[in-house]
Short mmCIF file of C-alpha atoms in Angstrom, two decimals:
data_model
loop_
_atom_site.label_atom_id
_atom_site.label_comp_id
_atom_site.label_asym_id
_atom_site.label_seq_id
_atom_site.Cartn_x
_atom_site.Cartn_y
_atom_site.Cartn_z
CA MET A 1 0.09 -0.21 0.25
CA SER A 2 0.99 3.90 -1.49
CA PHE A 3 1.35 5.95 1.89
CA SER A 4 2.96 8.86 -0.73
CA PHE A 5 0.07 10.73 0.14
CA PHE A 6 1.72 11.72 3.81
CA LYS A 7 4.94 12.82 1.80
CA PRO A 8 5.59 16.47 2.41
CA SER A 9 4.53 18.84 -1.03
CA ARG A 10 7.92 20.29 -3.17
CA PRO A 11 8.66 23.56 -1.52
CA LYS A 12 7.93 26.31 -3.86
CA THR A 13 10.68 28.26 -6.59
CA PRO A 14 11.76 31.52 -5.25
CA LEU A 15 10.17 32.38 -9.25
CA GLU A 16 7.07 29.68 -7.97
CA VAL A 17 6.88 32.24 -4.78
CA VAL A 18 7.24 35.55 -6.50
CA LYS A 19 3.78 34.51 -8.94
CA ALA A 20 1.81 33.23 -5.90
CA THR A 21 2.89 36.11 -3.90
CA LYS A 22 1.29 38.21 -7.28
CA ASP A 23 -1.29 36.80 -7.98
CA SER A 24 -2.73 36.78 -4.34
CA LEU A 25 -1.74 39.87 -4.16
CA MET A 26 -3.36 41.72 -8.45
CA ALA A 27 -6.84 39.48 -7.02
CA LEU A 28 -7.08 42.40 -3.90
CA ASP A 29 -9.09 43.85 -6.46
CA THR A 30 -11.98 46.57 -6.16
CA LYS A 31 -14.02 44.08 -7.36
CA THR A 32 -12.32 41.57 -3.81
CA VAL A 33 -12.33 44.47 -2.04
CA VAL A 34 -16.32 44.93 -1.58
CA GLU A 35 -16.91 41.04 -1.21
CA VAL A 36 -16.37 40.16 2.53
CA LYS A 37 -15.56 36.33 2.07
CA ALA A 38 -13.71 36.94 -1.29
CA LEU A 39 -12.08 39.19 0.96
CA GLU A 40 -11.00 36.90 3.78
CA LYS A 41 -10.62 34.41 1.25
CA ALA A 42 -7.99 36.55 -0.71
CA LEU A 43 -6.13 37.37 2.67
CA GLU A 44 -6.01 34.90 3.75
CA GLU A 45 -3.47 33.74 0.33
CA VAL A 46 -1.40 36.46 0.63
CA GLU A 47 -0.46 35.81 4.37
CA LYS A 48 -0.40 32.54 3.38
CA ASN A 49 2.43 33.33 0.57
CA PHE A 50 4.41 35.92 2.40
CA ALA A 51 5.18 33.06 5.35
CA THR A 52 6.80 31.35 2.47
CA MET A 53 8.80 34.24 1.31
CA ARG A 54 9.61 34.89 4.40
CA CYS A 55 10.44 31.77 5.54
CA MET A 56 12.70 31.97 1.74
CA LEU A 57 14.88 35.35 2.82
CA SER A 58 15.50 34.92 6.34
CA GLY A 59 14.83 30.91 7.32
CA ASP A 60 12.52 29.43 9.44
CA GLY A 61 14.76 29.11 13.04
CA GLU A 62 16.02 25.45 11.85
CA VAL A 63 17.40 26.19 8.40
CA GLU A 64 19.40 29.29 6.91
CA PRO A 65 17.93 30.30 3.87
CA ILE A 66 19.63 29.51 0.89
CA PRO A 67 22.28 32.60 -1.42
CA GLU A 68 21.22 31.53 -4.09
CA GLN A 69 17.14 31.78 -3.67
CA VAL A 70 17.51 35.02 -1.51
CA SER A 71 19.34 36.36 -5.41
CA GLN A 72 16.74 35.19 -6.87
CA LEU A 73 13.93 35.86 -5.36
CA ALA A 74 15.39 39.88 -4.80
CA THR A 75 15.94 40.19 -8.88
CA GLU A 76 11.68 38.07 -10.04
CA VAL A 77 10.37 40.20 -6.97
CA CYS A 78 11.76 43.99 -9.51
CA LYS A 79 10.98 41.78 -12.61
CA GLU A 80 7.76 41.14 -12.27
CA ASP A 81 7.13 44.68 -10.30
CA VAL A 82 5.77 43.20 -7.36
CA LEU A 83 7.25 45.91 -4.72
CA ALA A 84 5.35 47.60 -6.78
CA LEU A 85 2.73 46.02 -5.23
CA LEU A 86 3.73 45.28 -1.97
CA ILE A 87 3.24 48.80 -1.22
CA HIS A 88 0.79 49.47 -3.15
CA LYS A 89 -1.89 46.96 -1.39
CA LEU A 90 -0.25 46.98 1.97
CA GLN A 91 -3.17 48.92 3.21
CA ILE A 92 -5.58 46.53 2.81
CA LEU A 93 -3.31 43.33 4.06
CA GLY A 94 -4.46 42.42 7.88
CA TRP A 95 -1.77 42.87 10.57
CA GLU A 96 0.19 39.27 10.11
CA ALA A 97 0.24 40.11 6.50
CA ARG A 98 2.24 44.22 7.44
CA LYS A 99 4.65 42.21 9.73
CA ASP A 100 5.85 39.77 7.18
CA LEU A 101 5.65 42.15 4.85
CA VAL A 102 7.72 45.02 6.43
CA HIS A 103 10.30 42.10 7.71
CA CYS A 104 10.61 41.04 3.96
CA TRP A 105 11.01 44.74 2.24
CA SER A 106 14.11 45.03 4.92
CA ILE A 107 15.85 41.58 3.98
CA LEU A 108 15.07 42.70 -0.12
CA LEU A 109 16.39 45.71 0.18
CA LYS A 110 19.40 44.67 1.70
CA GLN A 111 19.97 41.88 -0.80
CA LYS A 112 22.71 42.10 -3.57
CA VAL A 113 23.16 40.88 -6.81
CA GLY A 114 25.78 40.93 -8.13
CA SER A 115 27.51 44.62 -7.13
CA THR A 116 23.75 45.85 -6.85
CA HIS A 117 21.27 45.83 -4.53
CA CYS A 118 18.93 45.49 -7.48
CA CYS A 119 15.59 46.48 -5.50
CA VAL A 120 16.93 50.23 -4.60
CA GLN A 121 17.47 50.08 -8.03
CA TYR A 122 14.01 49.15 -8.98
CA ILE A 123 12.73 52.06 -7.08
CA GLU A 124 15.39 54.71 -7.74
CA ASN A 125 13.24 53.95 -11.08
CA HIS A 126 10.35 54.17 -8.94
CA PHE A 127 10.59 56.72 -7.53
CA GLU A 128 6.88 57.69 -7.11
CA LEU A 129 6.78 54.11 -4.61
CA LEU A 130 8.52 56.61 -1.26
CA ASP A 131 5.92 59.87 -2.01
CA PHE A 132 3.33 56.90 -1.31
CA LEU A 133 5.35 56.17 1.41
CA VAL A 134 5.28 59.09 3.10
CA VAL A 135 1.77 60.02 2.18
CA CYS A 136 0.82 56.97 3.96
CA TYR A 137 1.56 58.64 7.48
CA ASP A 138 -2.21 60.42 6.82
CA ASN A 139 -3.44 56.74 7.67
CA LYS A 140 -3.13 55.36 11.22
CA GLU A 141 -3.54 51.73 10.14
CA VAL A 142 -0.01 51.49 8.53
CA ALA A 143 1.30 54.59 9.29
CA MET A 144 4.19 52.36 12.34
CA ASN A 145 4.45 49.57 8.82
CA CYS A 146 5.22 52.73 6.30
CA GLY A 147 7.34 54.35 8.71
CA ASN A 148 9.48 51.07 8.93
CA MET A 149 9.95 50.67 5.82
CA LEU A 150 11.05 53.91 4.93
CA ARG A 151 13.66 54.04 7.49
CA GLU A 152 15.39 50.76 5.77
CA CYS A 153 15.13 53.20 2.09
CA ILE A 154 16.45 55.59 4.09
CA LYS A 155 19.67 54.08 4.48
CA PHE A 156 21.06 54.50 0.91
CA PRO A 157 21.72 57.63 -0.08
CA THR A 158 19.93 57.90 -3.63
CA LEU A 159 16.26 57.36 -1.53
CA ALA A 160 17.13 59.40 0.98
CA LYS A 161 18.20 62.68 -1.52
CA TYR A 162 15.04 61.94 -3.29
CA ILE A 163 12.27 62.17 -0.58
CA ILE A 164 14.36 65.13 1.20
CA GLU A 165 13.72 66.48 -2.31
CA SER A 166 10.68 65.76 -2.72
CA ALA A 167 8.44 68.11 -2.26
CA SER A 168 6.78 64.65 0.39
CA PHE A 169 9.58 66.09 2.76
CA GLN A 170 7.74 69.00 3.49
CA LEU A 171 4.71 66.46 5.07
CA PHE A 172 7.36 66.08 7.97
CA PHE A 173 6.54 69.49 9.36
CA LYS A 174 2.71 67.96 9.82
CA PHE A 175 3.35 64.43 10.30
CA VAL A 176 6.06 64.61 13.41
CA GLU A 177 2.91 67.37 15.22
CA LEU A 178 0.19 65.04 14.81
CA PRO A 179 -2.70 64.18 17.38
CA ASN A 180 -1.83 60.32 17.63
CA PHE A 181 1.44 59.88 19.00
CA ASP A 182 2.73 57.10 18.44
CA VAL A 183 2.08 57.85 14.51
CA ALA A 184 4.03 61.22 15.18
CA SER A 185 6.53 59.47 16.98
CA ASP A 186 7.47 57.78 14.55
CA ALA A 187 7.40 60.06 11.95
CA PHE A 188 9.83 61.95 13.77
CA SER A 189 11.82 59.62 13.76
CA THR A 190 11.91 59.19 10.39
CA PHE A 191 12.56 63.11 9.55
CA LYS A 192 15.14 62.31 12.32
CA ASP A 193 17.08 59.92 9.82
CA LEU A 194 16.67 61.99 6.99
CA LEU A 195 18.72 64.37 8.60
CA THR A 196 21.20 63.18 10.45
CA ARG A 197 22.03 59.44 8.35
CA HIS A 198 23.93 60.90 5.18
CA GLU A 199 25.51 63.54 6.27
CA THR A 200 26.35 64.93 2.83
CA VAL A 201 23.08 64.69 1.26
CA VAL A 202 22.21 66.32 4.22
CA SER A 203 24.41 68.98 3.83
CA GLU A 204 24.15 70.22 -0.23
CA TYR A 205 20.35 70.29 1.06
CA LEU A 206 20.40 72.93 3.51
CA THR A 207 22.90 74.87 1.62
CA GLY A 208 20.30 75.17 -1.36
CA HIS A 209 17.03 75.63 0.69
CA TYR A 210 18.29 77.10 3.51
CA ASP A 211 16.18 80.05 4.22
CA GLU A 212 12.61 77.71 2.97
CA PHE A 213 13.87 75.41 5.50
CA PHE A 214 14.40 76.76 8.33
CA ASP A 215 11.67 79.49 7.71
CA VAL A 216 9.45 76.17 8.16
CA TYR A 217 11.52 73.81 10.93
CA GLU A 218 11.08 77.46 13.13
CA THR A 219 7.52 76.26 13.52
CA LEU A 220 8.87 73.22 15.42
CA LEU A 221 11.03 75.28 17.74
CA THR A 222 7.94 77.09 18.74
CA SER A 223 5.09 74.70 18.55
CA PRO A 224 2.73 74.98 21.62
CA ASN A 225 3.53 71.13 21.30
CA TYR A 226 5.91 70.05 24.24
CA VAL A 227 7.88 66.79 22.65
CA THR A 228 7.20 68.92 19.39
CA ARG A 229 9.51 71.32 20.72
CA ARG A 230 12.19 69.28 22.27
CA GLN A 231 13.17 66.73 20.24
CA SER A 232 13.03 69.67 17.29
CA LEU A 233 15.69 70.93 19.18
CA LYS A 234 17.90 68.44 19.63
CA LEU A 235 18.06 66.99 16.46
CA LEU A 236 18.94 71.08 15.18
CA SER A 237 21.70 70.42 17.76
CA GLU A 238 22.50 66.98 15.92
CA PHE A 239 22.52 68.24 13.00
CA LEU A 240 23.67 71.65 12.85
CA LEU A 241 26.86 70.65 15.03
CA GLU A 242 27.85 67.48 12.15
CA SER A 243 31.35 68.81 10.87
CA PRO A 244 29.74 69.35 6.42
CA ASN A 245 27.73 71.66 8.05
CA SER A 246 29.68 73.58 9.71
CA HIS A 247 28.83 76.39 6.58
CA ILE A 248 25.21 76.64 8.04
CA MET A 249 25.79 76.71 11.19
CA LYS A 250 27.92 80.10 10.58
CA ARG A 251 25.18 81.09 8.83
CA TYR A 252 22.89 79.90 11.73
CA ILE A 253 24.40 81.62 14.47
CA SER A 254 25.14 84.68 12.17
CA GLU A 255 20.86 85.64 12.60
CA VAL A 256 19.38 87.43 15.21
CA ARG A 257 16.23 86.07 14.28
CA TYR A 258 17.76 82.45 15.44
CA LEU A 259 19.23 83.57 18.43
CA LYS A 260 15.48 85.29 19.53
CA VAL A 261 14.23 81.35 19.58
CA MET A 262 17.42 80.17 21.72
CA MET A 263 17.14 82.94 23.80
CA THR A 264 13.19 82.26 24.64
CA LEU A 265 13.43 78.82 25.00
CA LEU A 266 16.42 79.33 27.00
CA LYS A 267 14.28 81.22 29.37
CA GLY A 268 11.06 80.71 29.06
CA ASP A 269 9.98 83.71 29.57
CA VAL A 270 8.49 85.87 26.17
CA SER A 271 7.94 89.28 28.39
CA VAL A 272 11.76 89.97 28.66
CA PHE A 273 12.80 89.94 25.02
CA ARG A 274 9.44 92.01 23.85
CA ILE A 275 12.29 94.50 23.46
CA LEU A 276 13.21 92.83 20.76
CA LYS A 277 12.31 94.01 16.87
CA PHE A 278 10.19 91.03 14.80
CA LEU A 279 9.94 88.53 18.68
CA VAL A 280 8.16 85.52 17.83
CA VAL A 281 5.63 84.84 20.80
CA LEU A 282 6.05 81.40 22.28
CA ALA A 283 4.08 80.10 25.30
CA MET A 284 5.72 80.52 29.21
CA ASP A 285 8.32 77.08 29.20
CA SER A 286 10.19 76.41 32.04
CA SER A 287 11.52 72.81 30.76
CA LYS A 288 14.37 71.87 32.56
CA ASN A 289 15.43 69.66 29.09
CA ILE A 290 14.39 72.38 26.96
CA GLN A 291 16.59 74.74 28.45
CA ILE A 292 19.48 72.82 27.69
CA SER A 293 19.51 71.86 24.77
CA ALA A 294 18.24 75.87 24.01
CA PHE A 295 21.63 76.60 26.06
CA HIS A 296 23.85 74.47 23.14
CA ILE A 297 23.00 75.82 21.10
CA PHE A 298 22.81 79.65 21.98
CA LYS A 299 26.11 79.62 23.94
CA VAL A 300 27.44 78.58 19.71
CA PHE A 301 25.58 81.76 19.26
CA VAL A 302 28.19 83.40 22.29
CA ALA A 303 31.04 82.04 21.20
CA ASN A 304 31.18 82.95 17.42
CA PRO A 305 34.32 84.51 16.80
CA ASN A 306 32.63 86.17 14.49
CA LYS A 307 29.14 87.74 15.78
CA PRO A 308 27.09 90.00 13.47
CA ARG A 309 27.09 93.51 15.30
CA GLU A 310 23.22 92.73 15.51
CA VAL A 311 23.60 89.76 17.10
CA LYS A 312 26.48 91.12 19.96
CA VAL A 313 23.95 94.91 20.33
CA ILE A 314 21.06 91.76 21.83
CA LEU A 315 23.36 89.66 23.89
CA ALA A 316 24.64 93.60 25.93
CA LYS A 317 21.09 94.80 26.40
CA ASN A 318 20.05 91.37 27.92
CA HIS A 319 23.36 90.40 29.34
CA GLU A 320 21.62 90.94 33.28
CA LYS A 321 18.82 89.40 32.71
CA LEU A 322 21.24 86.37 30.50
CA LEU A 323 24.23 86.52 33.64
CA ALA A 324 21.66 85.73 35.93
CA LEU A 325 19.59 82.83 33.59
CA LEU A 326 22.84 81.29 32.86
CA HIS A 327 23.93 81.41 36.79
CA ASN A 328 21.15 79.54 38.17
CA LEU A 329 20.62 77.28 35.45
CA SER A 330 22.38 73.70 36.28
CA ALA A 331 23.43 70.97 34.35
CA GLY A 332 20.44 68.56 32.86
CA LYS A 333 20.17 64.63 33.81
CA GLY A 334 22.73 62.64 32.57
CA THR A 335 24.73 65.98 31.60
CA ASP A 336 29.01 66.22 32.39
CA ASP A 337 28.54 68.54 35.14
CA GLU A 338 32.34 69.34 34.62
CA GLN A 339 31.83 70.08 31.34
CA PHE A 340 28.39 72.22 31.53
CA ASP A 341 30.03 74.46 33.64
CA GLU A 342 32.86 74.89 32.12
CA GLU A 343 31.03 75.18 29.22
CA LYS A 344 28.53 78.20 31.29
CA GLU A 345 31.45 80.55 32.24
CA LEU A 346 32.91 80.17 28.69
CA ILE A 347 30.23 82.40 27.84
CA ILE A 348 28.83 84.32 31.11
CA LYS A 349 33.30 85.21 30.25
CA GLU A 350 31.95 86.41 27.22
CA ILE A 351 28.65 88.30 28.13
CA GLU A 352 30.45 90.01 29.88
CA ARG A 353 33.03 90.84 27.80
CA VAL A 354 30.26 91.95 24.91
CA SER A 355 28.44 94.15 27.68
CA GLY A 356 31.39 95.67 27.89
CA LEU A 357 32.20 97.20 24.47
CA SER A 358 31.39 100.77 24.19
CA ASN A 359 31.08 100.82 20.74
CA LEU A 360 27.20 99.38 20.82
CA ASP A 361 25.91 102.45 21.80
CA SER A 362 23.46 103.86 19.10
#
């Protein structure tokens, strides 16, 4: 008697896995989506195919993935335009399928065929897919999945460069302040990666879009939302003080309007600085974290050996209040007390020096 029907089925080849995945995604058409039973069946098929793809790409815990199969699968995914389908059908998929999709996405982007990241090259030829992923932050159901996929893309300079130079980049200034805390935090993580991961890309962008970028970034620094102010201030210090951005930093610290913002955040009481022309009126901010972060940018304004006269005038006119504030400012949690005190002392001495200059009198 034959018991052949108990034998396990033959494992699918990469080509078969990609074809099955493509067919199941294509089945999620408009007609299927509106028919509950048909949709459930189609989604089950997609989930099954994603699980098979995930196993082929990363193994099953007992058997390691076969490099040749992984390369072939990556090639076929691009050849059959499945990479685009993964993005466009994302919003229809169930939770488990989306989780497997994000896992597979991460591996596929890293996969080299020969000397080329074939999936990255595919996206370079279909940049609109990146725009689609960014816009998905407006859908809280898939925002976190899209955020993970975007951050995988941003690891590659060409993809990061496209996003930061596209119209979609401006949407992040909205997304980081969305009412849903988890989505806003995820959007800020992606925003931060865009501004810190590739120094040369960021430096080129800031050089060409200085006014446009900092005009909008100021809205984050003066946001009524505490988390937004704190995160954006910390991020500003990170990308502004990077060595390739030294020319950007020099320009930034030469502008009085940005000194006003830092002084306001440093003090936390806008009434003191109403005498300053064009002052941006902020809500009272007594946060120690924001004060410390503001200090680290404020000190660059003060220590700048080529301070414009306008900056010197502001420091001189407000030196008493600034000195009182600085004397009472202590290092924050996790800050090197000794280094902080040394920097604070240098800034105090410089403010005292500037306030004694006779040629500032108007």
